Coordinates of C-alpha atoms in Angstrom, one line a residue:
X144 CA 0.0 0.0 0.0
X145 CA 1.4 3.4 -0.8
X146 CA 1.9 5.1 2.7
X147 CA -0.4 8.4 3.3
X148 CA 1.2 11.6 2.6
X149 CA 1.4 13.5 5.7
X150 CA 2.2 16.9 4.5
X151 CA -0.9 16.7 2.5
X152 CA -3.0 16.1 5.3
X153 CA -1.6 19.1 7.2
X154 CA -2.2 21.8 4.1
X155 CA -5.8 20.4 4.2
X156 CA -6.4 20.6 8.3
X157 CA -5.0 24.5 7.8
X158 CA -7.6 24.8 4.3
X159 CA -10.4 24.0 7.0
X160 CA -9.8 25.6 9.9
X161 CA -9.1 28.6 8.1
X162 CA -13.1 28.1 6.6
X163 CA -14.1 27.4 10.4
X164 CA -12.6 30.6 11.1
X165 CA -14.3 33.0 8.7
X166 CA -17.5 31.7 9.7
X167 CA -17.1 33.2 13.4
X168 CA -16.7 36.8 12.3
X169 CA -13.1 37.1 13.1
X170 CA -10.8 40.6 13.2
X171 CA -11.1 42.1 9.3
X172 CA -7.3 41.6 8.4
X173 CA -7.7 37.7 9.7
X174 CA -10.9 37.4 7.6
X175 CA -8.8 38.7 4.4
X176 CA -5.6 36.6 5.1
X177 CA -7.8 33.4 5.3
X178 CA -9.1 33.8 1.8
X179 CA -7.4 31.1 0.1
X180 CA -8.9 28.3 2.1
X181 CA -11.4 27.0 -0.4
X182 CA -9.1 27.5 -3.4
X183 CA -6.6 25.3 -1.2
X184 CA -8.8 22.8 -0.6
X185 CA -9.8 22.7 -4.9
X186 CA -6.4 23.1 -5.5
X187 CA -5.5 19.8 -3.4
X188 CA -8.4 18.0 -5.2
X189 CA -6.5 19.0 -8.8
X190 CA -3.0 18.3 -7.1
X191 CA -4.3 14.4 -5.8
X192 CA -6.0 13.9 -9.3
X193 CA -2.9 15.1 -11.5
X194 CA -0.7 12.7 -9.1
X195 CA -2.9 9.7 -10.0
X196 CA -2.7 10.5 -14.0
X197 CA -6.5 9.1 -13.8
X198 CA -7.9 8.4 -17.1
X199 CA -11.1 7.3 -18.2
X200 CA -11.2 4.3 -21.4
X201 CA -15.1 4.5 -21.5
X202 CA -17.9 6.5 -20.3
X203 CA -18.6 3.8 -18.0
X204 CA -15.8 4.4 -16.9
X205 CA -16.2 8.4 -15.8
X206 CA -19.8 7.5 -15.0
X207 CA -18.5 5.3 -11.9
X208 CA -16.1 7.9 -10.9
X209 CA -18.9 10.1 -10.9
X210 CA -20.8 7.8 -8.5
X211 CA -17.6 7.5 -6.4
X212 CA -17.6 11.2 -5.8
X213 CA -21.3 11.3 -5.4
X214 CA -21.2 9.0 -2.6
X215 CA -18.1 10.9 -0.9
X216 CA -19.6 14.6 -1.3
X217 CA -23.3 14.2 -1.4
X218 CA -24.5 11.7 0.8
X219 CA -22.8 12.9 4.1
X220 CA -24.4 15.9 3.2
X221 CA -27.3 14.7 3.3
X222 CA -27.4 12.8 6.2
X223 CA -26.5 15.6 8.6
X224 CA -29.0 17.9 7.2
X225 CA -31.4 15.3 8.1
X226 CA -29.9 15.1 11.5
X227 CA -29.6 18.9 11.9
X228 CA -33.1 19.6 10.4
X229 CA -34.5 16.4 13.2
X230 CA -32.6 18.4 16.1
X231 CA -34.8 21.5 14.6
X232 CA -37.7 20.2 14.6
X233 CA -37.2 18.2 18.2
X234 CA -35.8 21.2 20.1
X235 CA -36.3 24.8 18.1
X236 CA -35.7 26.8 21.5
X237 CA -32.0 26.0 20.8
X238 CA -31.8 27.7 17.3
X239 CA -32.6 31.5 16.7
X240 CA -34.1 30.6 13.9
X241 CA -36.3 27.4 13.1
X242 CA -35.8 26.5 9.4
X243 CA -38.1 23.8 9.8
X244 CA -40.7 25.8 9.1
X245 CA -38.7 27.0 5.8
X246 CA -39.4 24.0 3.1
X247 CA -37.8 26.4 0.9
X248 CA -34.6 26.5 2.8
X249 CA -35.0 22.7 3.4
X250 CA -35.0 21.6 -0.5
X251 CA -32.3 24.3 -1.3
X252 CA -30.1 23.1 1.1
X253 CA -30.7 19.3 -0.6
X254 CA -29.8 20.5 -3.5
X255 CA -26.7 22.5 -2.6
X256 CA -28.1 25.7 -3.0
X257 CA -28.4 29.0 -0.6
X258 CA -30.5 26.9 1.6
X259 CA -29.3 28.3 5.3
X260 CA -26.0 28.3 4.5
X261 CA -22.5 26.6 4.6
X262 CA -23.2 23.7 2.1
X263 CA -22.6 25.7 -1.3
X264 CA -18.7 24.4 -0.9
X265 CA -20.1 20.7 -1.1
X266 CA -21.5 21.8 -4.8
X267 CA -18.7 23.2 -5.8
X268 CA -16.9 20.0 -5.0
X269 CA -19.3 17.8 -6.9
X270 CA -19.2 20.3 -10.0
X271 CA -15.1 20.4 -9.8
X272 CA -15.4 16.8 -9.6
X273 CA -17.3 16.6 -13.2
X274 CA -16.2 19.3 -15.1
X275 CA -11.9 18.3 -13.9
X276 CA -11.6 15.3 -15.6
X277 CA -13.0 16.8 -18.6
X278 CA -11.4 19.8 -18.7
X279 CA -7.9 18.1 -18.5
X280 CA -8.5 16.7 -21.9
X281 CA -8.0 20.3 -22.9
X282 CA -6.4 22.1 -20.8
X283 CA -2.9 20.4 -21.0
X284 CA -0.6 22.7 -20.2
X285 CA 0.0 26.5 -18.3
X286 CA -0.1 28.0 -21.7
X287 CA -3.8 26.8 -22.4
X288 CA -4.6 27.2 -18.3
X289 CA -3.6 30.9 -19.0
X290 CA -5.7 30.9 -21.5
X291 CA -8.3 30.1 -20.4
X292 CA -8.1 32.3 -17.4
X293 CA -7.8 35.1 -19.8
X294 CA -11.4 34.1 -21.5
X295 CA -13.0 33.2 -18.3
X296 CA -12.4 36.3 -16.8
X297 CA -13.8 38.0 -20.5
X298 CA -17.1 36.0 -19.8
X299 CA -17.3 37.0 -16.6
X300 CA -17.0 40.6 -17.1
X301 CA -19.6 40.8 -19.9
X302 CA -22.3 38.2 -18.9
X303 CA -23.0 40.1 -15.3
X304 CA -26.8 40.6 -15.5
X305 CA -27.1 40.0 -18.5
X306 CA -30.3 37.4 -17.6
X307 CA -33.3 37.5 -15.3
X308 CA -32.1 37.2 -11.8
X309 CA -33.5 34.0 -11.2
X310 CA -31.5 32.3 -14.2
X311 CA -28.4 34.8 -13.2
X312 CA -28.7 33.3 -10.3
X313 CA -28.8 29.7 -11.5
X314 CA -26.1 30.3 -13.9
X315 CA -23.8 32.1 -11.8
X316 CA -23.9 29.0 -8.4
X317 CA -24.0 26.2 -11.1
X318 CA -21.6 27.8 -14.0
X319 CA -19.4 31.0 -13.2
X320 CA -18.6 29.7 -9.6
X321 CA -17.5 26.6 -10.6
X322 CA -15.6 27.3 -14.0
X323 CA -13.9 30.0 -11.8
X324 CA -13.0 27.6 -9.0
X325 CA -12.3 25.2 -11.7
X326 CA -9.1 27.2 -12.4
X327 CA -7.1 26.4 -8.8
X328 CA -8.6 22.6 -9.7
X329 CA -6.8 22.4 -13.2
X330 CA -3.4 24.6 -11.5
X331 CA -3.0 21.4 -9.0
X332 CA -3.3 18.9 -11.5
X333 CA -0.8 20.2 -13.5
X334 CA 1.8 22.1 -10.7
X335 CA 3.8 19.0 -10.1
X336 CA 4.8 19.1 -14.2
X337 CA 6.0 22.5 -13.6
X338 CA 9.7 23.7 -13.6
X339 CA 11.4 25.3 -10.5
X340 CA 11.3 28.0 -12.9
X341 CA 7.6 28.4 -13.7
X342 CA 6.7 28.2 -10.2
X343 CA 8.9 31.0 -9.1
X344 CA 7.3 32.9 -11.9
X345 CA 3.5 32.3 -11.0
X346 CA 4.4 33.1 -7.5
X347 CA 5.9 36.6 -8.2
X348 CA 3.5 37.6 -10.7
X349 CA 0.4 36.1 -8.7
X350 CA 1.8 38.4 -5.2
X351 CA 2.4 41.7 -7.2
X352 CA -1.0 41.3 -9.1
X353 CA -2.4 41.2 -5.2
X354 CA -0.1 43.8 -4.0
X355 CA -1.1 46.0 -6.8
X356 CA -4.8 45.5 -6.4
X357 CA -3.9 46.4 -2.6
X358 CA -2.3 49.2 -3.5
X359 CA -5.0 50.5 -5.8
X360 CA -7.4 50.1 -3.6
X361 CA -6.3 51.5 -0.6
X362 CA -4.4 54.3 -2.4
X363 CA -6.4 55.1 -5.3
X364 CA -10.4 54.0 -4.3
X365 CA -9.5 55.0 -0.6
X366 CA -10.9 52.3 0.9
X367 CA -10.8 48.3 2.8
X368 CA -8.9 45.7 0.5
X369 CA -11.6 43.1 -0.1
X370 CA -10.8 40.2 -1.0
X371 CA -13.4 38.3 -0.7
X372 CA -15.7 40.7 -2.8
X373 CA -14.0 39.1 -5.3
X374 CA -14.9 35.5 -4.3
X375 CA -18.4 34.9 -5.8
X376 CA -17.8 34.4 -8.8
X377 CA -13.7 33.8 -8.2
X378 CA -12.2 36.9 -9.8
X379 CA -8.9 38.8 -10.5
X380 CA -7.3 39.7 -7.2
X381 CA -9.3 36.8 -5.3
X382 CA -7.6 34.0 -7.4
X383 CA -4.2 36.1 -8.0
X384 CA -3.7 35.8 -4.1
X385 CA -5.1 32.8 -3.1
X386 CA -2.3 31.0 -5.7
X387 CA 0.0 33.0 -3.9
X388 CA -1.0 31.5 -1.0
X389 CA -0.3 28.3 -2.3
X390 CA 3.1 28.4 -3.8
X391 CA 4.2 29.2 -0.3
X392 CA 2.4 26.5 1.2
X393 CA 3.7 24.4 -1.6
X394 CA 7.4 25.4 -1.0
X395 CA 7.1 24.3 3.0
X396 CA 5.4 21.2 1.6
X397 CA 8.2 18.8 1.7
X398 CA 9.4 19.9 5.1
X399 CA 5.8 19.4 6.4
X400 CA 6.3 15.2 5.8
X401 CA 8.5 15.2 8.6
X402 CA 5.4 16.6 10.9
X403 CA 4.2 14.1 13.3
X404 CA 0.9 15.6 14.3
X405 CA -1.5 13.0 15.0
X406 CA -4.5 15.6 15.2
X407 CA -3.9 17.7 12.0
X408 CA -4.0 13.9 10.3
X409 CA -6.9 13.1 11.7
X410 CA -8.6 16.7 10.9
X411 CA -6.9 16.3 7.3
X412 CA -8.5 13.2 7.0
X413 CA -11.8 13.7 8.3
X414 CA -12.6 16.7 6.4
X415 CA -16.1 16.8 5.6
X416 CA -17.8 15.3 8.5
X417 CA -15.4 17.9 10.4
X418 CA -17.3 20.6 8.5
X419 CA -20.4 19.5 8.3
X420 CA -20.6 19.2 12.4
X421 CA -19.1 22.6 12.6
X422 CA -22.5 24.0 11.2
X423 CA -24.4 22.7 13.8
X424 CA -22.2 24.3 16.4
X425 CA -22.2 27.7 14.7
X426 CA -25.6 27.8 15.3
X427 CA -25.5 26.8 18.7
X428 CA -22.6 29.0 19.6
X429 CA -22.2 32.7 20.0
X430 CA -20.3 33.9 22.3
X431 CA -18.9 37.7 22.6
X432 CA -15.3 36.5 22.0
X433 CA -14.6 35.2 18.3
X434 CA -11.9 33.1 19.1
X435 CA -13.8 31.4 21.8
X436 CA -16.4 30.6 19.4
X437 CA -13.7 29.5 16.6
X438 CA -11.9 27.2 19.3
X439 CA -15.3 24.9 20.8
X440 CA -16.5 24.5 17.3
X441 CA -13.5 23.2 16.1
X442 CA -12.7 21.0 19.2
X443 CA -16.1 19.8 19.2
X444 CA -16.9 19.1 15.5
X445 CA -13.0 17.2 15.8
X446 CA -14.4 15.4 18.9
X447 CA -17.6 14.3 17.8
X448 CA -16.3 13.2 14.2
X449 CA -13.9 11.1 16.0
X450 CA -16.8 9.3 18.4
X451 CA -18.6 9.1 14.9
X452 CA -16.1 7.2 13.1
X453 CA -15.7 5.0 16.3
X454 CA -19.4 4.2 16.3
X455 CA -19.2 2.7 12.8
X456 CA -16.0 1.2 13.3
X457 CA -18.4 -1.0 16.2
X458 CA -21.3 -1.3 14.4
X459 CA -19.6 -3.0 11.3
X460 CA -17.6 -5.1 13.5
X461 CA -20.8 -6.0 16.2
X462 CA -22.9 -6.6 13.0
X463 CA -20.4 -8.3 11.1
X464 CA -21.0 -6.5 8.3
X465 CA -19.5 -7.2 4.6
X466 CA -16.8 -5.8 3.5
X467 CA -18.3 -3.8 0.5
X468 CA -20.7 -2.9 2.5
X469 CA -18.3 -1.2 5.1
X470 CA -16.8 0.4 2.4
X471 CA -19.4 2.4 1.8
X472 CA -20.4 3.4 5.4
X473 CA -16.4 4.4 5.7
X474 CA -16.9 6.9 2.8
X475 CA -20.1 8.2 4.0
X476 CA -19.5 8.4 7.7
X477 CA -15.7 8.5 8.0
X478 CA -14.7 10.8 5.3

C-alpha cells in the first residue's frame, strides 16, 4: 500500500480551519488573510488527481467515478441535514431561527443551494469533480490554463446581469462559480509538471497582481482591500492571491512530511464530517469572544467526528457487516 502523505494532510487541516474561522466573524485583516482556504482545498483536489494520471477508457468508466464522488460529497451531506433539520424540529428553543418551518430552505439546502447556509462548498466540489476530468483533456498545459483564465475572466465581465435574476442566479452557483474555481482545480493537476522555474514565476507575478490590487485600492479608491468581494464568482485579485497563498504553502510542503501531528492527520482526513458538524455548532454558539467561538467549534466538531467514526468502526464489526458494505459506510461516515 502506498503510505499516506502526511504533509498533505496538514495543508488540508489548515484549508479548514481557516473556513471554520471566517465563519465566526473574526478581526477584518484575519478574515482577508484566510481567503485562500477554499481555493486550497480545490487546489489539493486537482494536485491528488494530477498525481494519480487518472484516465477514463469509456464513459462507464467516468460514470462510476462520478458515483464514487457522489457517494463521498453528497450523501454525508445529506445525512447531517437530516440530523440537523430532526434536532430542529425536536428542540427549536436552541436555534434562533427554526428552518423547519422554511421547506424552501430545506430543499435548497438538498440541493446545494443557498438553503441556510455553509453547504454551497459541497457543490462546488461535486461540479469540480465533473467538469476536472474533462477539462484536463484540454487544458494540457499553463499555456492553455492561461488561457483560459484570460477568456474566463472575459465572460465574466460581460455576462453580469445579463439574464433575469433567477437564471443569473442559477447560472452564476452552477456555471461561473465553478468554472472560476475550476481554475485552482486544473493549477494542481498540472503544478507537479512544472519547472522550478515556472513556479517562481506564478508566485511573483500572482503576489504583485495582489499587491497592486492592494495598493489600488487603498491608495487610489480609498478604501478596505476586499478580498473576498471578489470571491463569488472567483475573480482577478481573489484568485491572483489565493495562488499566492499556495506556492508558499507548496514550497514548505516537503518539510511538512517530517510533521508528526497526529491531530492535524486526523482533521486532514476527516474533512467533511469535520465541516459538516461545525455548522451545527455555529448555530448553537455565539459567544462575545470570536476566538472562543472559533476554538469549541472546532474542538467539538474534531471530537464528535472522531466518536462518529468510532461508532461505525463498532457497528460493522458488532454486526459483522461485509466488506463492500463497510466500504461504503467508511466513505459516508468516515470521510
Amino acid at each position: 500500500m502506498v503510505e499516506r502523505d502526511r504533509s498533505i494532510d496538514i495543508i488540508r487541516s489548515l484549508g479548514l480551519l481557516c473556513i471554520i474561522l471566517a465563519h465566526v466573524n473574526p478581526p477584518f485583516i484575519l478574515f482577508q488573510v484566510r481567503n485562500f482556504d477554499v481555493p486550497l482545498m480545490v487546489f489539493i483536489s486537482g494536485c491528488l488527481f494530477g498525481g494519480k494520471n487518472q484516465t477514463f477508457k469509456s464513459i462507464r468508466d467516468f460514470t462510476y467515478y462520478l458515483w464514487k464522488r457522489f457517494v463521498r460529497l453528497v450523501l454525508p451531506v445529506w445525512a447531517f441535514l437530516s440530523l440537523f433539520y430532526s434536532i430542529q424540529h425536536f428542540f427549536p428553543f436552541l436555534f434562533k431561527i427554526d428552518y423547519t418551518q422554511y421547506p424552501n430552505i430545506i430543499l435548497s439546502s438538498y440541493m446545494l443551494m443557498d438553503g441556510f447556509g455553509y453547504v454551497w462548498i459541497i457543490r462546488i466540489f461535486l461540479m469540480i469533480a465533473i467538469l476536472g476530468p474533462l477539462c484536463s483533456n484540454f487544458i494540457k498545459n499553463k499555456w492553455q490554463l492561461l488561457l483560459y483564465y484570460v477568456i474566463y475572466e472575459i465572460i465574466i465581465h460581460y455576462s453580469k446581469n445579463l439574464f433575469e435574476p433567477t437564471v443569473q442566479k442559477y447560472i452564476d452557483q452552477f456555471g461561473s462559480y465553478s468554472l472560476g474555481f475550476l481554475i485552482f482545480f486544473m493549477l494542481g493537476a498540472q503544478y507537479k509538471n512544472y519547472s522550478l522555474k515556472t513556479k517562481k514565476i506564478i508566485f511573483v507575478t500572482s503576489m504583485l497582481i495582489t499587491i497592486g490590487g492592494w495598493a489600488y485600492t487603498i491608495l487610489y479608491l480609498d478604501k478596505p482591500f476586499d478580498i473576498g468581494a471578489l470571491k463569488y464568482p472567483p475573480r482577478s485579485f481573489y484568485i491572483f492571491y489565493a495562488i499566492s497563498m499556495f506556492s508558499i504553502i507548496f514550497w514548505v510542503k516537503p518539510y511538512l512530511r517530517n510533521i508528526k501531528a497526529p491531530i492535524l492527520n486526523f482533521i486532514g482526513s476527516s474533512t467533511i464530517w469535520i465541516y459538516l458538524w461545525h455548522i451545527l455548532f455555529l448555530f448553537l454558539f455565539n459567544f462575545e469572544y470570536w476566538y472562543l467561538n472559533w476554538f469549541l467549534i472546532v474542538c467539538l466538531s474534531i471530537l464528535l467526528t472522531y466518536l462518529q467514526q468510532k461508532i461505525i468502526e463498532k457497528t460493522i464489526t458488532y454486526f459483522q457487516i461485509s466488506e463492500k458494505m463497510a466500504r461504503q459506510l467508511r466513505i459516508i461516515f468516515c470521510s
